[in-house]
Amino acid sequence: MNVSRRSVLTASLAAAAALGLAACGGNDAAKTEPGAEGTTAATLMLNWYPYGEHAALYYGVEKGIFKKHGIDLTIKAGQGSTKTVQAAGQDQVDFGWADTPALLANIDKGVKVKSIGVFLQTTPSAVQVFTESGIKVPADLKGKTIAVSAGDAPTTTFPIFLKAAGLEEGDVKQQNLDAAGKMAALLSNKVDGLIGFAHDQGPTIAAKSGKEMTYLRYSDAGVNFYSNGLVASDGFLEKNADLATAMVAAVSESFEEAIKNPEDAAKSMDGKDPQIPAQEVVIEQWNQTIKLLTTPNTEGKKPGVNADEDWDATIKTLADAGLLESEGETSKYFNAAFAPK
């Protein structure tokens, strides 16, 4: 006999009642795991090792925002969005924080998961170069060598960016390397630039090199698609709708507070994981993240509120890039029932 999860929003009496409700089922993620002080325990796996983008999540834990929403949250490091999506789909974790292209591609392959809210709504994908290189606009990339990682979303959509910028794919030489290899190649001047997430690698490279970075952002060329946000398995969402609603609300509020207090948000990550960058890098990563949280369709709305137009554009762009088999309906990928109120 399993006991179904019920989240506690604010009252401990509601928590006790919810945790006492029993139901039959075989999904491990549906078992009751009482948290501290009448909350419900929940796990969140990140898309990667913790970096500045995740400051809001750690800040929400530190400031008691998740507990206010009835959640005793444990944050776990990830090893790539694909692994995070699959872990959520297999109910190895309750929630995942994953890149939307990886989510959509895995759903097309049969993984039973959904987005319950994208928070990084402007893609961080960008060509990143040292400012001293003299590369200022996409046209300057002609004849240059750029480090890429075959199969990831920034690389797969690179041809679309080049076309939007008036270039042919053959105008730029691509050198395929893993994430660490790309950074090492740029730092040692073996390539002219790299493709990746400007809010992640850029501040790290700037700190290591002592050089200023220039970003040729896909979004500036009119190429945009959703990036990181919350995911969970279909089965988990069916059994734990209240907990999912509370989770999205808590993450949204945590982002709101971290935007108001960027330095405190960055400090909340200190010592939480050996992989976390130095504080000056974390705060720059978080400040760069803040710029990615909305589109013109969601400006002024709560973090995590998604727009149908942006989902449509994301699906079309990723289908055109070959990451998706076809342009599926938004409801195939996104469950809008848990949006922040």
CSV table of C-alpha atoms in Angstrom, one decimal:
chain,number,residue,atom,x,y,z
A,1,MET,CA,0.0,0.0,0.0
A,2,ASN,CA,1.4,3.4,-1.0
A,3,VAL,CA,0.4,6.7,0.4
A,4,SER,CA,-0.2,9.5,-2.1
A,5,ARG,CA,1.6,12.7,-1.7
A,6,ARG,CA,-0.3,15.8,-0.8
A,7,SER,CA,1.5,19.2,-0.6
A,8,VAL,CA,0.9,21.6,2.2
A,9,LEU,CA,0.5,25.1,1.1
A,10,THR,CA,0.7,27.0,4.4
A,11,ALA,CA,-1.1,25.3,7.2
A,12,SER,CA,0.3,22.4,9.2
A,13,LEU,CA,-3.1,21.0,9.9
A,14,ALA,CA,-3.6,20.7,6.1
A,15,ALA,CA,-0.2,19.0,6.0
A,16,ALA,CA,-1.1,16.4,8.5
A,17,ALA,CA,-4.4,15.6,6.8
A,18,ALA,CA,-2.8,15.4,3.4
A,19,LEU,CA,0.0,13.1,4.6
A,20,GLY,CA,-2.6,10.8,6.1
A,21,LEU,CA,-4.5,10.1,2.9
A,22,ALA,CA,-3.8,6.6,1.5
A,23,ALA,CA,-4.2,5.2,-2.0
A,24,CYS,CA,-3.0,2.1,-3.8
A,25,GLY,CA,-0.3,2.3,-6.5
A,26,GLY,CA,3.1,1.1,-7.6
A,27,ASN,CA,4.9,4.4,-8.4
A,28,ASP,CA,7.7,5.0,-6.0
A,29,ALA,CA,7.5,8.7,-6.6
A,30,ALA,CA,3.9,8.6,-5.2
A,31,LYS,CA,5.0,7.4,-1.7
A,32,THR,CA,4.7,9.8,1.2
A,33,GLU,CA,8.0,11.3,2.3
A,34,PRO,CA,7.2,13.6,5.2
A,35,GLY,CA,9.6,16.6,5.3
A,36,ALA,CA,10.7,18.8,8.1
A,37,GLU,CA,8.1,20.8,10.1
A,38,GLY,CA,5.0,19.3,8.5
A,39,THR,CA,6.2,19.7,4.9
A,40,THR,CA,6.5,17.2,2.1
A,41,ALA,CA,9.9,16.1,0.9
A,42,ALA,CA,10.7,16.6,-2.8
A,43,THR,CA,13.8,16.2,-4.9
A,44,LEU,CA,14.9,18.4,-7.8
A,45,MET,CA,17.7,17.3,-10.2
A,46,LEU,CA,19.4,20.2,-12.0
A,47,ASN,CA,20.5,20.2,-15.7
A,48,TRP,CA,24.1,20.3,-14.7
A,49,TYR,CA,26.4,20.9,-11.7
A,50,PRO,CA,25.2,24.0,-9.9
A,51,TYR,CA,26.1,27.4,-11.4
A,52,GLY,CA,24.7,30.9,-11.2
A,53,GLU,CA,21.5,30.1,-13.1
A,54,HIS,CA,20.4,28.0,-10.1
A,55,ALA,CA,20.9,30.8,-7.5
A,56,ALA,CA,17.2,31.4,-7.2
A,57,LEU,CA,16.5,27.8,-6.3
A,58,TYR,CA,19.1,27.8,-3.5
A,59,TYR,CA,17.9,31.2,-2.4
A,60,GLY,CA,14.4,29.9,-2.1
A,61,VAL,CA,15.5,27.1,0.1
A,62,GLU,CA,17.6,29.4,2.3
A,63,LYS,CA,14.8,32.0,2.7
A,64,GLY,CA,12.2,29.4,3.5
A,65,ILE,CA,10.1,30.0,0.4
A,66,PHE,CA,9.8,26.3,-0.4
A,67,LYS,CA,8.9,25.5,3.2
A,68,LYS,CA,6.2,28.2,3.1
A,69,HIS,CA,4.7,26.4,0.1
A,70,GLY,CA,4.9,23.1,2.0
A,71,ILE,CA,8.0,21.6,0.4
A,72,ASP,CA,11.2,20.3,2.0
A,73,LEU,CA,13.3,20.6,-1.1
A,74,THR,CA,16.5,18.7,-1.8
A,75,ILE,CA,18.5,19.9,-4.8
A,76,LYS,CA,20.7,17.4,-6.7
A,77,ALA,CA,23.4,18.1,-9.3
A,78,GLY,CA,22.8,16.8,-12.8
A,79,GLN,CA,24.9,15.6,-15.7
A,80,GLY,CA,23.1,17.1,-18.7
A,81,SER,CA,19.5,17.8,-19.4
A,82,THR,CA,18.9,14.5,-21.2
A,83,LYS,CA,19.9,12.5,-18.1
A,84,THR,CA,17.7,14.8,-16.0
A,85,VAL,CA,14.7,14.3,-18.2
A,86,GLN,CA,15.1,10.6,-18.2
A,87,ALA,CA,15.6,10.5,-14.4
A,88,ALA,CA,12.4,12.4,-14.0
A,89,GLY,CA,10.6,10.1,-16.5
A,90,GLN,CA,11.7,7.1,-14.5
A,91,ASP,CA,10.6,8.7,-11.2
A,92,GLN,CA,14.1,8.6,-9.9
A,93,VAL,CA,13.5,12.2,-8.8
A,94,ASP,CA,10.3,14.2,-8.3
A,95,PHE,CA,11.2,17.2,-10.5
A,96,GLY,CA,13.9,18.0,-13.0
A,97,TRP,CA,15.4,21.3,-14.2
A,98,ALA,CA,16.1,20.7,-17.9
A,99,ASP,CA,16.6,22.4,-21.2
A,100,THR,CA,13.4,22.4,-23.3
A,101,PRO,CA,15.0,21.0,-26.5
A,102,ALA,CA,16.2,18.0,-24.6
A,103,LEU,CA,12.8,17.6,-23.0
A,104,LEU,CA,11.0,17.7,-26.4
A,105,ALA,CA,13.4,15.3,-28.1
A,106,ASN,CA,13.0,12.8,-25.3
A,107,ILE,CA,9.2,13.1,-25.3
A,108,ASP,CA,9.3,12.3,-29.0
A,109,LYS,CA,11.3,9.2,-28.1
A,110,GLY,CA,8.6,8.0,-25.7
A,111,VAL,CA,9.7,9.3,-22.3
A,112,LYS,CA,6.6,10.1,-20.3
A,113,VAL,CA,7.4,13.6,-19.0
A,114,LYS,CA,6.1,17.1,-19.4
A,115,SER,CA,7.2,20.7,-18.9
A,116,ILE,CA,5.3,22.4,-16.1
A,117,GLY,CA,6.9,25.8,-16.7
A,118,VAL,CA,9.8,27.2,-18.6
A,119,PHE,CA,11.7,29.9,-16.7
A,120,LEU,CA,14.5,30.7,-19.1
A,121,GLN,CA,12.3,31.8,-22.0
A,122,THR,CA,14.9,33.5,-24.1
A,123,THR,CA,17.6,31.1,-25.3
A,124,PRO,CA,21.0,31.7,-23.8
A,125,SER,CA,22.5,30.1,-27.0
A,126,ALA,CA,25.3,32.4,-28.4
A,127,VAL,CA,28.6,32.4,-30.2
A,128,GLN,CA,31.0,33.6,-27.5
A,129,VAL,CA,34.3,35.3,-28.4
A,130,PHE,CA,37.0,37.4,-26.8
A,131,THR,CA,36.2,41.1,-27.4
A,132,GLU,CA,39.8,41.6,-28.4
A,133,SER,CA,39.2,39.3,-31.4
A,134,GLY,CA,37.5,42.1,-33.2
A,135,ILE,CA,34.4,39.9,-33.9
A,136,LYS,CA,31.5,42.2,-33.3
A,137,VAL,CA,28.7,41.0,-35.5
A,138,PRO,CA,27.7,37.7,-37.0
A,139,ALA,CA,29.2,38.7,-40.4
A,140,ASP,CA,32.6,38.8,-38.8
A,141,LEU,CA,32.4,35.0,-38.2
A,142,LYS,CA,33.1,34.3,-41.9
A,143,GLY,CA,36.2,32.3,-42.2
A,144,LYS,CA,36.5,31.7,-38.4
A,145,THR,CA,36.7,28.5,-36.5
A,146,ILE,CA,34.1,27.9,-33.8
A,147,ALA,CA,34.0,25.1,-31.3
A,148,VAL,CA,30.7,23.2,-31.1
A,149,SER,CA,29.2,20.1,-29.4
A,150,ALA,CA,27.4,17.9,-31.9
A,151,GLY,CA,23.9,17.1,-31.0
A,152,ASP,CA,23.2,19.8,-28.4
A,153,ALA,CA,20.6,22.5,-29.0
A,154,PRO,CA,22.9,25.5,-29.7
A,155,THR,CA,24.9,23.5,-32.2
A,156,THR,CA,21.9,22.0,-33.9
A,157,THR,CA,20.2,25.4,-34.3
A,158,PHE,CA,23.5,27.1,-35.4
A,159,PRO,CA,22.6,26.8,-39.1
A,160,ILE,CA,19.3,28.6,-38.4
A,161,PHE,CA,21.2,31.4,-36.7
A,162,LEU,CA,23.7,31.7,-39.5
A,163,LYS,CA,20.9,31.9,-42.1
A,164,ALA,CA,19.1,34.5,-40.0
A,165,ALA,CA,22.4,36.5,-39.9
A,166,GLY,CA,22.9,36.2,-43.7
A,167,LEU,CA,25.6,33.6,-43.6
A,168,GLU,CA,25.9,30.1,-45.1
A,169,GLU,CA,26.8,27.1,-42.9
A,170,GLY,CA,30.0,26.6,-44.9
A,171,ASP,CA,31.1,30.2,-44.1
A,172,VAL,CA,32.2,29.0,-40.6
A,173,LYS,CA,34.5,26.1,-39.8
A,174,GLN,CA,33.1,24.0,-36.9
A,175,GLN,CA,35.3,22.0,-34.5
A,176,ASN,CA,33.5,19.4,-32.5
A,177,LEU,CA,34.5,19.2,-28.9
A,178,ASP,CA,32.8,18.4,-25.5
A,179,ALA,CA,31.8,21.2,-23.1
A,180,ALA,CA,35.2,21.3,-21.3
A,181,GLY,CA,37.1,21.0,-24.5
A,182,LYS,CA,35.4,24.0,-26.1
A,183,MET,CA,36.4,26.2,-23.2
A,184,ALA,CA,39.9,24.9,-23.2
A,185,ALA,CA,40.2,25.5,-26.9
A,186,LEU,CA,39.1,29.1,-26.6
A,187,LEU,CA,41.3,29.8,-23.6
A,188,SER,CA,44.3,28.5,-25.5
A,189,ASN,CA,43.4,30.4,-28.7
A,190,LYS,CA,43.0,27.2,-30.7
A,191,VAL,CA,39.6,28.4,-31.9
A,192,ASP,CA,38.1,31.8,-32.5
A,193,GLY,CA,35.0,31.3,-30.4
A,194,LEU,CA,32.6,28.7,-29.1
A,195,ILE,CA,28.9,28.0,-29.1
A,196,GLY,CA,27.1,27.5,-25.8
A,197,PHE,CA,25.1,29.2,-23.1
A,198,ALA,CA,26.3,32.8,-22.7
A,199,HIS,CA,25.1,33.0,-19.1
A,200,ASP,CA,27.1,29.9,-18.1
A,201,GLN,CA,30.4,29.6,-20.0
A,202,GLY,CA,31.0,33.2,-20.8
A,203,PRO,CA,31.4,34.5,-17.2
A,204,THR,CA,33.6,31.5,-16.4
A,205,ILE,CA,35.9,32.1,-19.4
A,206,ALA,CA,36.1,35.8,-18.6
A,207,ALA,CA,37.1,35.0,-15.0
A,208,LYS,CA,39.8,32.5,-16.1
A,209,SER,CA,41.2,34.6,-18.8
A,210,GLY,CA,40.8,38.1,-17.4
A,211,LYS,CA,39.4,39.1,-20.8
A,212,GLU,CA,36.2,40.7,-21.8
A,213,MET,CA,33.7,38.5,-23.7
A,214,THR,CA,31.4,39.4,-26.6
A,215,TYR,CA,28.2,37.5,-27.2
A,216,LEU,CA,26.5,37.0,-30.6
A,217,ARG,CA,23.2,35.9,-29.3
A,218,TYR,CA,20.8,33.8,-31.3
A,219,SER,CA,17.9,35.8,-30.0
A,220,ASP,CA,19.4,39.1,-31.4
A,221,ALA,CA,19.3,37.5,-34.8
A,222,GLY,CA,15.6,36.6,-34.3
A,223,VAL,CA,16.2,33.0,-33.4
A,224,ASN,CA,14.6,32.1,-30.1
A,225,PHE,CA,13.4,29.0,-28.3
A,226,TYR,CA,12.7,28.0,-24.8
A,227,SER,CA,15.5,26.8,-22.5
A,228,ASN,CA,15.5,25.6,-18.9
A,229,GLY,CA,12.5,24.9,-16.6
A,230,LEU,CA,10.7,22.4,-14.5
A,231,VAL,CA,9.8,19.0,-15.7
A,232,ALA,CA,8.1,15.9,-14.1
A,233,SER,CA,6.8,12.6,-15.2
A,234,ASP,CA,3.2,12.2,-16.4
A,235,GLY,CA,2.5,9.7,-13.6
A,236,PHE,CA,3.9,11.9,-10.9
A,237,LEU,CA,1.8,14.8,-12.0
A,238,GLU,CA,-1.3,12.7,-12.1
A,239,LYS,CA,-0.8,11.6,-8.5
A,240,ASN,CA,0.7,14.8,-7.1
A,241,ALA,CA,-1.1,17.7,-8.7
A,242,ASP,CA,-1.1,19.8,-5.5
A,243,LEU,CA,2.6,19.3,-4.9
A,244,ALA,CA,3.4,20.2,-8.5
A,245,THR,CA,1.3,23.4,-8.2
A,246,ALA,CA,3.1,24.3,-5.0
A,247,MET,CA,6.5,23.6,-6.6
A,248,VAL,CA,5.9,25.9,-9.5
A,249,ALA,CA,4.6,28.6,-7.2
A,250,ALA,CA,7.6,28.2,-4.9
A,251,VAL,CA,10.1,28.4,-7.8
A,252,SER,CA,8.3,31.4,-9.3
A,253,GLU,CA,8.5,33.2,-5.9
A,254,SER,CA,12.1,32.2,-5.4
A,255,PHE,CA,13.0,33.8,-8.8
A,256,GLU,CA,11.1,37.0,-7.9
A,257,GLU,CA,13.0,37.3,-4.7
A,258,ALA,CA,16.4,36.4,-6.2
A,259,ILE,CA,15.9,39.1,-8.9
A,260,LYS,CA,15.4,41.7,-6.2
A,261,ASN,CA,18.4,40.4,-4.2
A,262,PRO,CA,21.0,39.2,-6.7
A,263,GLU,CA,24.0,39.3,-4.4
A,264,ASP,CA,22.3,37.5,-1.6
A,265,ALA,CA,21.0,34.9,-4.1
A,266,ALA,CA,24.5,34.3,-5.3
A,267,LYS,CA,25.8,34.0,-1.7
A,268,SER,CA,23.1,31.3,-0.9
A,269,MET,CA,25.0,28.9,-3.2
A,270,ASP,CA,28.3,29.3,-1.3
A,271,GLY,CA,29.5,25.9,-0.1
A,272,LYS,CA,26.6,23.9,-1.3
A,273,ASP,CA,28.5,21.9,-3.9
A,274,PRO,CA,32.3,21.6,-4.7
A,275,GLN,CA,31.5,22.3,-8.4
A,276,ILE,CA,30.0,25.8,-7.8
A,277,PRO,CA,32.1,28.5,-9.3
A,278,ALA,CA,33.7,31.4,-7.4
A,279,GLN,CA,31.2,34.0,-6.1
A,280,GLU,CA,32.1,36.7,-8.6
A,281,VAL,CA,31.3,34.2,-11.4
A,282,VAL,CA,28.1,33.0,-9.8
A,283,ILE,CA,26.7,36.6,-9.4
A,284,GLU,CA,27.6,37.4,-13.1
A,285,GLN,CA,25.9,34.2,-14.2
A,286,TRP,CA,22.8,35.0,-12.2
A,287,ASN,CA,22.7,38.6,-13.5
A,288,GLN,CA,23.0,37.2,-17.1
A,289,THR,CA,20.2,34.7,-16.3
A,290,ILE,CA,17.8,37.5,-15.2
A,291,LYS,CA,17.9,38.8,-18.8
A,292,LEU,CA,16.6,35.5,-20.1
A,293,LEU,CA,13.5,35.1,-18.0
A,294,THR,CA,10.9,36.7,-20.3
A,295,THR,CA,10.0,37.3,-23.9
A,296,PRO,CA,7.9,40.2,-25.2
A,297,ASN,CA,4.9,37.9,-24.7
A,298,THR,CA,5.5,37.4,-21.0
A,299,GLU,CA,7.0,40.7,-20.0
A,300,GLY,CA,5.6,41.8,-16.6
A,301,LYS,CA,4.2,38.4,-15.7
A,302,LYS,CA,5.4,36.1,-12.9
A,303,PRO,CA,8.5,34.0,-13.6
A,304,GLY,CA,7.5,30.7,-15.1
A,305,VAL,CA,4.3,31.9,-16.8
A,306,ASN,CA,4.5,30.6,-20.4
A,307,ALA,CA,2.9,32.0,-23.6
A,308,ASP,CA,1.3,29.8,-26.3
A,309,GLU,CA,3.0,31.9,-29.0
A,310,ASP,CA,6.5,31.1,-27.5
A,311,TRP,CA,5.7,27.4,-27.3
A,312,ASP,CA,4.6,27.5,-30.9
A,313,ALA,CA,7.8,29.3,-32.0
A,314,THR,CA,10.0,26.9,-29.9
A,315,ILE,CA,8.4,23.8,-31.4
A,316,LYS,CA,8.7,25.2,-35.0
A,317,THR,CA,12.3,26.2,-34.6
A,318,LEU,CA,13.4,22.9,-33.1
A,319,ALA,CA,11.4,21.0,-35.8
A,320,ASP,CA,13.1,23.1,-38.5
A,321,ALA,CA,16.5,22.3,-37.0
A,322,GLY,CA,15.7,18.6,-37.1
A,323,LEU,CA,15.6,18.1,-33.3
A,324,LEU,CA,12.0,17.0,-33.5
A,325,GLU,CA,10.3,14.6,-35.9
A,326,SER,CA,7.5,17.0,-36.6
A,327,GLU,CA,5.7,20.0,-35.1
A,328,GLY,CA,3.6,18.4,-32.4
A,329,GLU,CA,0.9,20.2,-30.4
A,330,THR,CA,2.0,22.2,-27.4
A,331,SER,CA,0.0,19.9,-25.1
A,332,LYS,CA,2.2,17.0,-26.0
A,333,TYR,CA,5.1,18.7,-24.3
A,334,PHE,CA,3.6,21.2,-21.8
A,335,ASN,CA,1.1,20.8,-19.0
A,336,ALA,CA,-0.3,24.3,-18.3
A,337,ALA,CA,-2.4,23.2,-15.3
A,338,PHE,CA,0.3,24.2,-12.8
A,339,ALA,CA,1.1,27.8,-14.0
A,340,PRO,CA,1.8,30.4,-11.2
A,341,LYS,CA,-1.4,32.2,-10.2
